[in-house]
Structures are given as structure tokens and as C-alpha cells.
PDB file of C-alpha atoms in Angstrom:
ATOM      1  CA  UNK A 160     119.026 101.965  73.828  1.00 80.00           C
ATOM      2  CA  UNK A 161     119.750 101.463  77.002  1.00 86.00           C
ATOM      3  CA  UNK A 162     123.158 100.971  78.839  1.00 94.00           C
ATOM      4  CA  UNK A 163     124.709  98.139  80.492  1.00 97.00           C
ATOM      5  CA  UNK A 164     125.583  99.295  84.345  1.00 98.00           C
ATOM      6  CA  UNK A 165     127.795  97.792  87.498  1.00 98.00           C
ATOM      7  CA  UNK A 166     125.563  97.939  90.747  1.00 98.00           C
ATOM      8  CA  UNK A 167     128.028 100.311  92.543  1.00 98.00           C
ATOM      9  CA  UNK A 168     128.245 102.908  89.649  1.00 98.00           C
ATOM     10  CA  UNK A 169     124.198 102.994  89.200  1.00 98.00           C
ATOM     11  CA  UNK A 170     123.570 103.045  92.844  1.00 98.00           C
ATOM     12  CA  UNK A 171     126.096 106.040  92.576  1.00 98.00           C
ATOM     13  CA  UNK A 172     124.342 107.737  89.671  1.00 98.00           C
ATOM     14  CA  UNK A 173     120.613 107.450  92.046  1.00 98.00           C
ATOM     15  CA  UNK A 174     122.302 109.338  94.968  1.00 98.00           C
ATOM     16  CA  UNK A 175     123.806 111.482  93.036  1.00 98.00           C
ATOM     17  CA  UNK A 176     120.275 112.345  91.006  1.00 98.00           C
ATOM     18  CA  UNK A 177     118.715 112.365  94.304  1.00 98.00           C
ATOM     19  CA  UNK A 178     121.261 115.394  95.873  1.00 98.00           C
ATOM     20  CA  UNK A 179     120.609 117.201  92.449  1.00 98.00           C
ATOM     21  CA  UNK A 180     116.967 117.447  93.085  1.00 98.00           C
ATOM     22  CA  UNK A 181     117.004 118.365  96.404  1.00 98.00           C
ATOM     23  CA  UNK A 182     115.289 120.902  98.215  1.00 98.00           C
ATOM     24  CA  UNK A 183     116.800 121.815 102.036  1.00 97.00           C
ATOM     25  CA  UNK A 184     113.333 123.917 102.751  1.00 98.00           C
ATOM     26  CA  UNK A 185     111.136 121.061 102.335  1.00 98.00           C
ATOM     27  CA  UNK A 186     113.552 118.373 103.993  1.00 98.00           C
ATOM     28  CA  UNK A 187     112.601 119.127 107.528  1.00 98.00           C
ATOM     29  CA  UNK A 188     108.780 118.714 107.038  1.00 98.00           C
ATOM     30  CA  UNK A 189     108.508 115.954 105.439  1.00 98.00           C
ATOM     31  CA  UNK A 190     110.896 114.329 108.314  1.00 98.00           C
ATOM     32  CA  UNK A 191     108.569 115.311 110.451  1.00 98.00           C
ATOM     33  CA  UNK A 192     105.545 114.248 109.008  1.00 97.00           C
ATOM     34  CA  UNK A 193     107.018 110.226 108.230  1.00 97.00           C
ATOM     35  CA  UNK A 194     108.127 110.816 112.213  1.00 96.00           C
ATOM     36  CA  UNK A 195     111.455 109.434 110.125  1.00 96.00           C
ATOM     37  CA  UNK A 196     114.653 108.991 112.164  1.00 96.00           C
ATOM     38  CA  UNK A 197     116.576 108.685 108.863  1.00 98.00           C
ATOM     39  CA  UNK A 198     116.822 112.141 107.252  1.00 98.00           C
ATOM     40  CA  UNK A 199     115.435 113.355 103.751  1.00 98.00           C
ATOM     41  CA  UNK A 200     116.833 115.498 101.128  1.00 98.00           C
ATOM     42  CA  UNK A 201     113.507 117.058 100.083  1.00 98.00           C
ATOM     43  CA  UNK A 202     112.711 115.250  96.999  1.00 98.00           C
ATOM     44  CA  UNK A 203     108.942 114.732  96.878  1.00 98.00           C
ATOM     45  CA  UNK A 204     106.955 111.692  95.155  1.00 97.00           C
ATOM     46  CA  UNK A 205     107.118 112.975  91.428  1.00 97.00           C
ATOM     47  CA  UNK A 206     110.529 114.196  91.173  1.00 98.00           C
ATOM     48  CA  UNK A 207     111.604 111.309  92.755  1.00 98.00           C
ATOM     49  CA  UNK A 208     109.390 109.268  90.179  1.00 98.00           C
ATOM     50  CA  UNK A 209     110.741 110.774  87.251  1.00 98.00           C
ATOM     51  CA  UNK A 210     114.347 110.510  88.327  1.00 98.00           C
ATOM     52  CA  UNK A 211     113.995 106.665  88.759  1.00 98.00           C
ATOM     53  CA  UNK A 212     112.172 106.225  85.546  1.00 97.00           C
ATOM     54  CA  UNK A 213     114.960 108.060  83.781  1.00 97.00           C
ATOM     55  CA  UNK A 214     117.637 106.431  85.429  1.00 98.00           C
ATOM     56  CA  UNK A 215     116.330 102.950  85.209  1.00 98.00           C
ATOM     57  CA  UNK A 216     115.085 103.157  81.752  1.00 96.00           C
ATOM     58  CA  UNK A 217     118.707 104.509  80.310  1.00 97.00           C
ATOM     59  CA  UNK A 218     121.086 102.373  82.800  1.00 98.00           C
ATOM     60  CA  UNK A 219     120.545  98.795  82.959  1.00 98.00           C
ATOM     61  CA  UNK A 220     121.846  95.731  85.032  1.00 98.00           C
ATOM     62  CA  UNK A 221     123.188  93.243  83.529  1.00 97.00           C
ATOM     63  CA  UNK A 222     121.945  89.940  85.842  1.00 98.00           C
ATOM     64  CA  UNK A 223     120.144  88.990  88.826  1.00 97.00           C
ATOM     65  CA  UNK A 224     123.271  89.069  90.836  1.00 98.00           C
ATOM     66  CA  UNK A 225     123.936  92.686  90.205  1.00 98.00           C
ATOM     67  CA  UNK A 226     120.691  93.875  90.464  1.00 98.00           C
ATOM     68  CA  UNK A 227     120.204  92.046  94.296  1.00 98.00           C
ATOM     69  CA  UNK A 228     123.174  94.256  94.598  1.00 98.00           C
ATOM     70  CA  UNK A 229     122.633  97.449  94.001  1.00 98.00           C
ATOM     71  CA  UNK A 230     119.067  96.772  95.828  1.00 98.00           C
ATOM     72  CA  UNK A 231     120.528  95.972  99.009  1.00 98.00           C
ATOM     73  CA  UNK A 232     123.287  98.570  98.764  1.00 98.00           C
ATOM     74  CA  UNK A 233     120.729 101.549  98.034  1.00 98.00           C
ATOM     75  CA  UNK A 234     118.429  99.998 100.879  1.00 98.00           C
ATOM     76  CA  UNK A 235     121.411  99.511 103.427  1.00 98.00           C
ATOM     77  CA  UNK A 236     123.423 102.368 102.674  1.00 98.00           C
ATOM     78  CA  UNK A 237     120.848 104.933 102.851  1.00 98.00           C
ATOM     79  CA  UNK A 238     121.851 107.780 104.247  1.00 98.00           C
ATOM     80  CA  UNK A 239     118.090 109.885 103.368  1.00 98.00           C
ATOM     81  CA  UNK A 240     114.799 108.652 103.000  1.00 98.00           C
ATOM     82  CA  UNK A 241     114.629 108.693  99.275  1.00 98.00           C
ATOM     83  CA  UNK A 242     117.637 106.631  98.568  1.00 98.00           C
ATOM     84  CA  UNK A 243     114.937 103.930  99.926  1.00 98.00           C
ATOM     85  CA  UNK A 244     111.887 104.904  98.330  1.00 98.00           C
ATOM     86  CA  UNK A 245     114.890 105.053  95.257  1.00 98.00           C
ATOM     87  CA  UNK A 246     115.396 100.801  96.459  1.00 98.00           C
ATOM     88  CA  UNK A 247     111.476 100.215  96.058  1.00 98.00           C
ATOM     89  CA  UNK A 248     111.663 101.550  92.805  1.00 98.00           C
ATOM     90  CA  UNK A 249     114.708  99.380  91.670  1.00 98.00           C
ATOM     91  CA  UNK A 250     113.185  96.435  93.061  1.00 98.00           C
ATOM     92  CA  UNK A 251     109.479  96.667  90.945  1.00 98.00           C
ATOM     93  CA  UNK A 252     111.173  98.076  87.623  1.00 98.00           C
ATOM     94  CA  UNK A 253     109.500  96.285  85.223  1.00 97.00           C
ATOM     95  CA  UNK A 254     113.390  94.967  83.350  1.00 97.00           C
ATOM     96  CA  UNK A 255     114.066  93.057  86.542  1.00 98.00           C
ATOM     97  CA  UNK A 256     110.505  91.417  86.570  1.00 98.00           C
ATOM     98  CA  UNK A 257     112.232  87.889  85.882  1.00 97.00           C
ATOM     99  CA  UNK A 258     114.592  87.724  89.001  1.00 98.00           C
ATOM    100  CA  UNK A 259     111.371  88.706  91.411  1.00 98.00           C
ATOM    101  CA  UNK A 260     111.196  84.415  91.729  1.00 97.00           C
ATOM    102  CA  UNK A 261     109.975  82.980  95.265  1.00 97.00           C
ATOM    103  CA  UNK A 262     113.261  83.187  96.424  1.00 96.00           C
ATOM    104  CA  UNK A 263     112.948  86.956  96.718  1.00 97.00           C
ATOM    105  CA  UNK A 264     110.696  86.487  99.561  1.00 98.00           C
ATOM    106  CA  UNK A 265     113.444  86.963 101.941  1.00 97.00           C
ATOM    107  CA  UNK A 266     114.358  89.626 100.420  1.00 98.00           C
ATOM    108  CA  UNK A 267     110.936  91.279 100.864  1.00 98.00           C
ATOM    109  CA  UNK A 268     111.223  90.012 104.822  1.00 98.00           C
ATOM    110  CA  UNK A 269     114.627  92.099 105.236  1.00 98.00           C
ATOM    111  CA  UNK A 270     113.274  95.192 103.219  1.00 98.00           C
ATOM    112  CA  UNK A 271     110.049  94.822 105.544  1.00 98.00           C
ATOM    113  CA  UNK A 272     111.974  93.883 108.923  1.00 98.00           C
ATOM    114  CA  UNK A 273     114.482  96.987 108.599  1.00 98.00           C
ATOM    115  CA  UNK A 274     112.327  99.313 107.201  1.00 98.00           C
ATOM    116  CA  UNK A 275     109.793  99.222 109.887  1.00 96.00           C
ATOM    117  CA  UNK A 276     107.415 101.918 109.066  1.00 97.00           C
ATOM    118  CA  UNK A 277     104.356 102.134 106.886  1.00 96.00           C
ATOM    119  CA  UNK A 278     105.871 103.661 104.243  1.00 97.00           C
ATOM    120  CA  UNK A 279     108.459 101.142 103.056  1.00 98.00           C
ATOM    121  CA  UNK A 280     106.209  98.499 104.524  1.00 98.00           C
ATOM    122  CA  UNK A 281     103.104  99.027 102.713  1.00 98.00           C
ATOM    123  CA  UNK A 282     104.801  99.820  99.587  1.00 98.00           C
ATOM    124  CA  UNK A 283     106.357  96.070  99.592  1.00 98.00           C
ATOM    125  CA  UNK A 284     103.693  94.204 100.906  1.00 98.00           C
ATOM    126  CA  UNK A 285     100.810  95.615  98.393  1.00 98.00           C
ATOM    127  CA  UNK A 286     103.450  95.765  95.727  1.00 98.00           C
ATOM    128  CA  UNK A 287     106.177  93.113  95.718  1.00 98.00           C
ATOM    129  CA  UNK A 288     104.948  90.620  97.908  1.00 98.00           C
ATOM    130  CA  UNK A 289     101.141  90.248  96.462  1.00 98.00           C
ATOM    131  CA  UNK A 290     102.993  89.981  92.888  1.00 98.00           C
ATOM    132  CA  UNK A 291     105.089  87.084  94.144  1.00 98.00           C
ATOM    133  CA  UNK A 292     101.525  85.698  95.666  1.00 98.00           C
ATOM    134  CA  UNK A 293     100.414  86.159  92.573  1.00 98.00           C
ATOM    135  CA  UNK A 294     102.569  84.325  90.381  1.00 98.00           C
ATOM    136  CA  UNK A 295     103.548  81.486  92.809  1.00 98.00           C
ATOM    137  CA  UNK A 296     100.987  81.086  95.322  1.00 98.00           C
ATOM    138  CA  UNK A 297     101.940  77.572  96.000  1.00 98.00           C
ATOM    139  CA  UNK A 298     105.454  78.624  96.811  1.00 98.00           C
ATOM    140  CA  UNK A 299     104.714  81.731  98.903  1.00 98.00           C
ATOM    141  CA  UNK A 300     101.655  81.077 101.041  1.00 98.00           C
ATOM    142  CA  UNK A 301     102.897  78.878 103.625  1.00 98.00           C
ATOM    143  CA  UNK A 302     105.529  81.739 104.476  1.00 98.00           C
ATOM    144  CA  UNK A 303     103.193  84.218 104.592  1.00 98.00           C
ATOM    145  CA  UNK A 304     100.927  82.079 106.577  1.00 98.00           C
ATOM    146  CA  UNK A 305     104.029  81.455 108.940  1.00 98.00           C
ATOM    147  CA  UNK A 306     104.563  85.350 109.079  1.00 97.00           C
ATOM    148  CA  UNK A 307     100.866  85.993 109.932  1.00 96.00           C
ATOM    149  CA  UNK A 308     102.272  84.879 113.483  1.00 95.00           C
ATOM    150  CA  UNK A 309     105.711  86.456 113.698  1.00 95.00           C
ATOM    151  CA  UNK A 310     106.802  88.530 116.394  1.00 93.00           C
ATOM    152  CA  UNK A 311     107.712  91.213 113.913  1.00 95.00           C
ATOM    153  CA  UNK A 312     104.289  93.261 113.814  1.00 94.00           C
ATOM    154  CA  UNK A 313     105.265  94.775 110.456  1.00 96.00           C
ATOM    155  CA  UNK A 314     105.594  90.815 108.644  1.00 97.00           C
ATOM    156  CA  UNK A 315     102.140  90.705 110.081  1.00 97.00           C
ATOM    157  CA  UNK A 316     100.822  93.725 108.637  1.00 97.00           C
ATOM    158  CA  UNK A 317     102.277  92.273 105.686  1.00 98.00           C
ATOM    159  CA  UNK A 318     100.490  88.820 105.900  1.00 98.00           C
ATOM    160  CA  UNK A 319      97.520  90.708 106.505  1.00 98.00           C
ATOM    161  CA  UNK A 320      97.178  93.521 103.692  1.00 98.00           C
ATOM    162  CA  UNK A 321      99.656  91.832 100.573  1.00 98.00           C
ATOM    163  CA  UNK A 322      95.930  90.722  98.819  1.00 98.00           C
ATOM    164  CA  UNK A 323      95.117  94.657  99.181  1.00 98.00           C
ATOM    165  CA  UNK A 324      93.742  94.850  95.366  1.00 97.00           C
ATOM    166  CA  UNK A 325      92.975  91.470  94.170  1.00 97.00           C
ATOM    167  CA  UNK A 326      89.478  91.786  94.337  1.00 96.00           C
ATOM    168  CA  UNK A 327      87.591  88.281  93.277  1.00 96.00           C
ATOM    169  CA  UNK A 328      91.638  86.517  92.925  1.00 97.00           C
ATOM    170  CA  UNK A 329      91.819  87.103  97.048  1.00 97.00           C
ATOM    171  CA  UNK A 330      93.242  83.917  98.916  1.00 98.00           C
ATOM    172  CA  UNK A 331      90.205  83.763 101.603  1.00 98.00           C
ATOM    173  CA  UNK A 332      91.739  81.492 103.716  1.00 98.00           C
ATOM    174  CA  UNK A 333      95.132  83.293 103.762  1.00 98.00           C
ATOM    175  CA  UNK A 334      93.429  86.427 104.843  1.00 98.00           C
ATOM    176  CA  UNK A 335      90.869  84.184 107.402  1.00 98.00           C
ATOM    177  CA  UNK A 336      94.587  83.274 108.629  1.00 97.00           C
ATOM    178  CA  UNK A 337      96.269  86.130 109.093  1.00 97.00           C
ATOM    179  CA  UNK A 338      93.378  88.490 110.662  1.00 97.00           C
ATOM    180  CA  UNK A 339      92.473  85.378 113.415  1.00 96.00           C
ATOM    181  CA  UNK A 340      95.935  85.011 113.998  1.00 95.00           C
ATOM    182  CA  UNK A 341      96.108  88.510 115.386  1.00 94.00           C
ATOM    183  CA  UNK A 342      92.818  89.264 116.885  1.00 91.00           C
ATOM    184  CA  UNK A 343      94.121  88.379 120.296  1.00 69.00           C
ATOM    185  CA  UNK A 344      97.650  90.380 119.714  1.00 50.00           C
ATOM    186  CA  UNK A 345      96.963  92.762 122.483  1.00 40.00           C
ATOM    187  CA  UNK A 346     100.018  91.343 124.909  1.00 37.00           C
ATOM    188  CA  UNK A 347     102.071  92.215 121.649  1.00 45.00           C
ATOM    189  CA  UNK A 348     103.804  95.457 121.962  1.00 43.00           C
ATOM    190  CA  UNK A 349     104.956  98.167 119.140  1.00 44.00           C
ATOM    191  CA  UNK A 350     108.106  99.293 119.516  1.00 44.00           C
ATOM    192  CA  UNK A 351     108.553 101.968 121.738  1.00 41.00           C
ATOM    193  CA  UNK A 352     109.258 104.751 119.237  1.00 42.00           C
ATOM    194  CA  UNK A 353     105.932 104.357 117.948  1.00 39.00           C
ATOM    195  CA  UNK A 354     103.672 107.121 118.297  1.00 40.00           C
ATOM    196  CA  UNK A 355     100.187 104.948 118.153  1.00 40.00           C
ATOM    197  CA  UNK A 356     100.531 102.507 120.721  1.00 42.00           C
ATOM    198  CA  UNK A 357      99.881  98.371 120.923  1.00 50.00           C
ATOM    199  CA  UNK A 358      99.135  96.902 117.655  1.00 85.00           C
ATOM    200  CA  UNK A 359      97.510 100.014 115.949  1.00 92.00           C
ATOM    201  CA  UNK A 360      99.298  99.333 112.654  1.00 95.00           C
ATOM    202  CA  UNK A 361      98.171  95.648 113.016  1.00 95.00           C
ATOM    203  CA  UNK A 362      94.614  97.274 113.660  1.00 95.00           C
ATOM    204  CA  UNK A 363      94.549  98.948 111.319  1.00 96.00           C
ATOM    205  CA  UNK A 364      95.804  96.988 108.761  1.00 97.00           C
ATOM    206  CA  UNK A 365      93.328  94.185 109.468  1.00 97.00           C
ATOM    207  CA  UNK A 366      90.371  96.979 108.723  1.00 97.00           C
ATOM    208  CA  UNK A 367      92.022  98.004 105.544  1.00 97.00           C
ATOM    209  CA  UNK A 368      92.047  94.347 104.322  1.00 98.00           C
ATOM    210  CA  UNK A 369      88.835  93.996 105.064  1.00 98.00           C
ATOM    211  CA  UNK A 370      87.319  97.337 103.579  1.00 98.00           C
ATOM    212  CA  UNK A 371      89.125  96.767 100.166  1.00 97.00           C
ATOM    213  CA  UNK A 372      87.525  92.985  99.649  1.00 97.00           C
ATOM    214  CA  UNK A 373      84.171  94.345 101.092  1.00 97.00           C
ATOM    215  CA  UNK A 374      84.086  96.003  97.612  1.00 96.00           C
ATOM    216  CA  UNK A 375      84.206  92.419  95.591  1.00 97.00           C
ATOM    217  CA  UNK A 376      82.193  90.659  98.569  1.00 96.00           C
ATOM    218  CA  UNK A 377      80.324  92.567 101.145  1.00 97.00           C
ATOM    219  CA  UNK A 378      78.401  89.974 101.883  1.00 97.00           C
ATOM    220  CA  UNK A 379      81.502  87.353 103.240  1.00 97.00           C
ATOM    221  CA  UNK A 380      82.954  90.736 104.961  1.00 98.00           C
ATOM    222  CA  UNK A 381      79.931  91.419 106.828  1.00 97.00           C
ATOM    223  CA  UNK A 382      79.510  88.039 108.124  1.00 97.00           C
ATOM    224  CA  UNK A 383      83.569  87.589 108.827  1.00 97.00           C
ATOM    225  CA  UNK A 384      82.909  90.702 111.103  1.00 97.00           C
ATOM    226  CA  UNK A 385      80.036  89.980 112.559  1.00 97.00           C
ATOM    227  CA  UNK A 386      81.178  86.341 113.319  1.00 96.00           C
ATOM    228  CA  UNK A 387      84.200  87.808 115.547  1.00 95.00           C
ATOM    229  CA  UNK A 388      82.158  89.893 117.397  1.00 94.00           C
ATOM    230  CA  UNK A 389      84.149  91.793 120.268  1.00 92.00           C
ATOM    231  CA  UNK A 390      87.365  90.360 119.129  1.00 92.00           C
ATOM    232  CA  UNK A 391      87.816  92.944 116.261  1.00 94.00           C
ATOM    233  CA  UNK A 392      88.870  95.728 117.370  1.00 93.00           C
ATOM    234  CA  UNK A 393      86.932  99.291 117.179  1.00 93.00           C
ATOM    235  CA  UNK A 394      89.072 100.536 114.930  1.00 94.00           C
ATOM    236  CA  UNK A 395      89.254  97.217 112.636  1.00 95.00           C
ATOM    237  CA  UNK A 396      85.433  97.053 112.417  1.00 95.00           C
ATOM    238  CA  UNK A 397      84.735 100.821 111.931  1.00 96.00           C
ATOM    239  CA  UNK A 398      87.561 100.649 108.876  1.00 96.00           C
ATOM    240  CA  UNK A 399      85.912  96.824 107.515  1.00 97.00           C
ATOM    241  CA  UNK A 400      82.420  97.982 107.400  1.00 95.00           C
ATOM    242  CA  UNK A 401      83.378 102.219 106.060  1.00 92.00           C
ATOM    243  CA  UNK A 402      81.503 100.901 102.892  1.00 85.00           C
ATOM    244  CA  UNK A 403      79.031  98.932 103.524  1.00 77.00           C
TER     245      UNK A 403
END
């Protein structure tokens, strides 16, 4: 049976886990390869994995209050990478499924916002956001819509790619949305740490969106590409039309 927790004393427990498991030698690489300002402690995907699902399964919390808690404190007291990915896992565990209500959409934006990079980006918006899509699409599309046109290119990636997976359940005119509202986003710029230049995530992202529903439809994809002509990007029509 599992045990009742306080947010501070589990968020202790997943740092502490996570220092156990380290491994110094692989640290630096794997900085390097997420181009990561924040450092890591070495703890690859399945480690990492298992020491959630351990810690999770055995140490609960109690209510929606504590478990917002120890979210945000992982998230905003990282001090490595994994004590994030650690977050991510906290916030999908399958015992908290009840608090993930439409009201957690903010939450999503500041996870998405501050992380910044594909990683914890993609992870949320395929993941967390497309669930709450999901189950309360009445209550979540017009901020996504409204996000499709943020400044913030990484709530745009997430407008674009959060139906990444739903096959024949996609929202058509959500996606129709959130791809037109950034085929003209070349006066945007990335930050300036980026390594890829203008809107290559957004880019990119758009193909991706595109390539997963031309499995259900190729049909509606081919046209949707064809129809925009010159205003897709290279790189967004090579990635749409990869399986065609």
C-alpha cells in the first residue's frame, strides 16, 4: 500500500533518488547534446523511469493542493535536468489524473513558457495538454486557439503539435488555426541562444503535425499543402508530405 506524503518531503526523496543514480561520466554529454544551460546528473531515460515509477507508486499525495506543490517546486527548483523530466513525470502519474481539470492549462503554459526547449516542451504539449483537449475540448480550445498566436514561439509549437496522435479524433479546424496562424511568422525571432535560427522549431513543428495526420488522412494533408503553396515552408512541406 502506498504512503501518504507532504510535497516538500517527496520532492526531497526524487532529488535525492536522482543523486543516487547518477553518473558524473555521462553528465557532460548529454548537456551537450540537449545544448542545456541547466546541468544534468547523468541519469538517462530508464533509470530515471524506474525511479519515478517507484517513487510515485510507494509515496503518495494526499490532494490537489499538495500535488500542484511539489510540481512546481521540482520544476522551479531544479537545479539538473532530471529533477524536470522528474516534474513531467509527477504531473502525468496516473493517481493525480483527477486534478489534471482545465484549470491546469496554466499550469501547462508556465511548464511550457520556462522550459523553453523541445524537450520539456514536446513532452507537455503531446502529453498533458492533448489529454486536457481531450477530455474538455470545449474548455481548452479557445486558449489554445489564442496561443496559436502568442509571441512565445514554444505556446505555438504547442498549439500546433498537442493533436500529435489523435489520428481520426484530430480537431481540423484547431490545427487549420494554428499552422495559418504561423505561416507568415518569419518577422518572429527565436531567442538568441537558439542554435537553428527564425522559427525552425515552429517549422518544424507545423511539418510534424502534418506528417502524423497524413497517416489517418492523406488525402486532406495533401490538399492543405498544396492549397498554401509557397507559404509552407521547405522544411514544413518536405516533413508533411515524408509519407505520402
Amino acid at each position: 500500500m502506498p504512503h501518504e506524503i507532504r510535497p516538500d518531503d517527496l520532492v526531497t526523496m526524487v532529488r535525492e533518488q536522482i543523486a543516487l543514480a547518477a553518473d558524473p561520466d555521462k553528465a557532460p554529454a548529454m548537456q551537450a547534446y540537449m545544448k542545456s544551460a541547466m546541468p544534468y546528473r547523468g541519469v538517462t531515460s530508464q533509470p530515471l523511469s524506474r525511479l519515478c515509477r517507484e517513487v510515485y507508486s510507494a509515496w503518495v499525495l494526499p490532494d490537489e493542493e499538495s500535488w500542484h506543490e511539489a510540481l512546481l517546486a521540482l520544476w522551479d527548483g531544479a537545479e539538473f535536468r532530471e529533477e524536470r523530466y522528474a516534474a513531467t513525470t509527477l504531473a502525468g502519474h496516473r493517481l493525480y489524473r483527477e486534478h489534471r481539470e482545465p484549470w491546469t492549462l496554466e499550469l501547462w503554459r508556465h511548464l511550457v513558457v520556462t522550459g523553453a526547449w523541445w524537450d520539456h516542451v514536446d513532452d507537455v504539449a503531446t502529453h498533458r495538454v492533448r489529454e486536457l483537449l481531450e477530455r474538455f475540448p470545449g474548455a481548452v480550445t479557445p486558449t489554445l486557439r489564442e496561443w496559436a498566436v502568442e509571441d512565445d514561439l514554444w505556446l505555438r509549437r504547442t498549439a500546433i503539435i498537442c493533436q500529435v496522435g489523435l489520428g481520426e479524433r484530430l480537431d481540423r479546424d484547431l490545427l487549420t488555426h494554428a499552422i495559418d496562424a504561423n505561416l507568415d511568422g518569419s518577422t518572429r525571432t527565436t531567442p538568441p541562444e537558439s542554435p537553428y535560427g527564425r522559427e525552425f522549431f515552429v517549422r518544424k513543428a507545423i511539418g510534424w503535425a502534418l506528417r502524423d495526420h497524413c497517416r489517418t488522412d492523406p488525402g486532406w494533408v495533401g490538399a492543405f499543402v498544396a492549397e498554401r503553396g509557397d507559404r509552407l515552408s521547405g522544411l514544413s512541406r518536405r516533413e508533411a508530405l515524408k509519407h505520402a
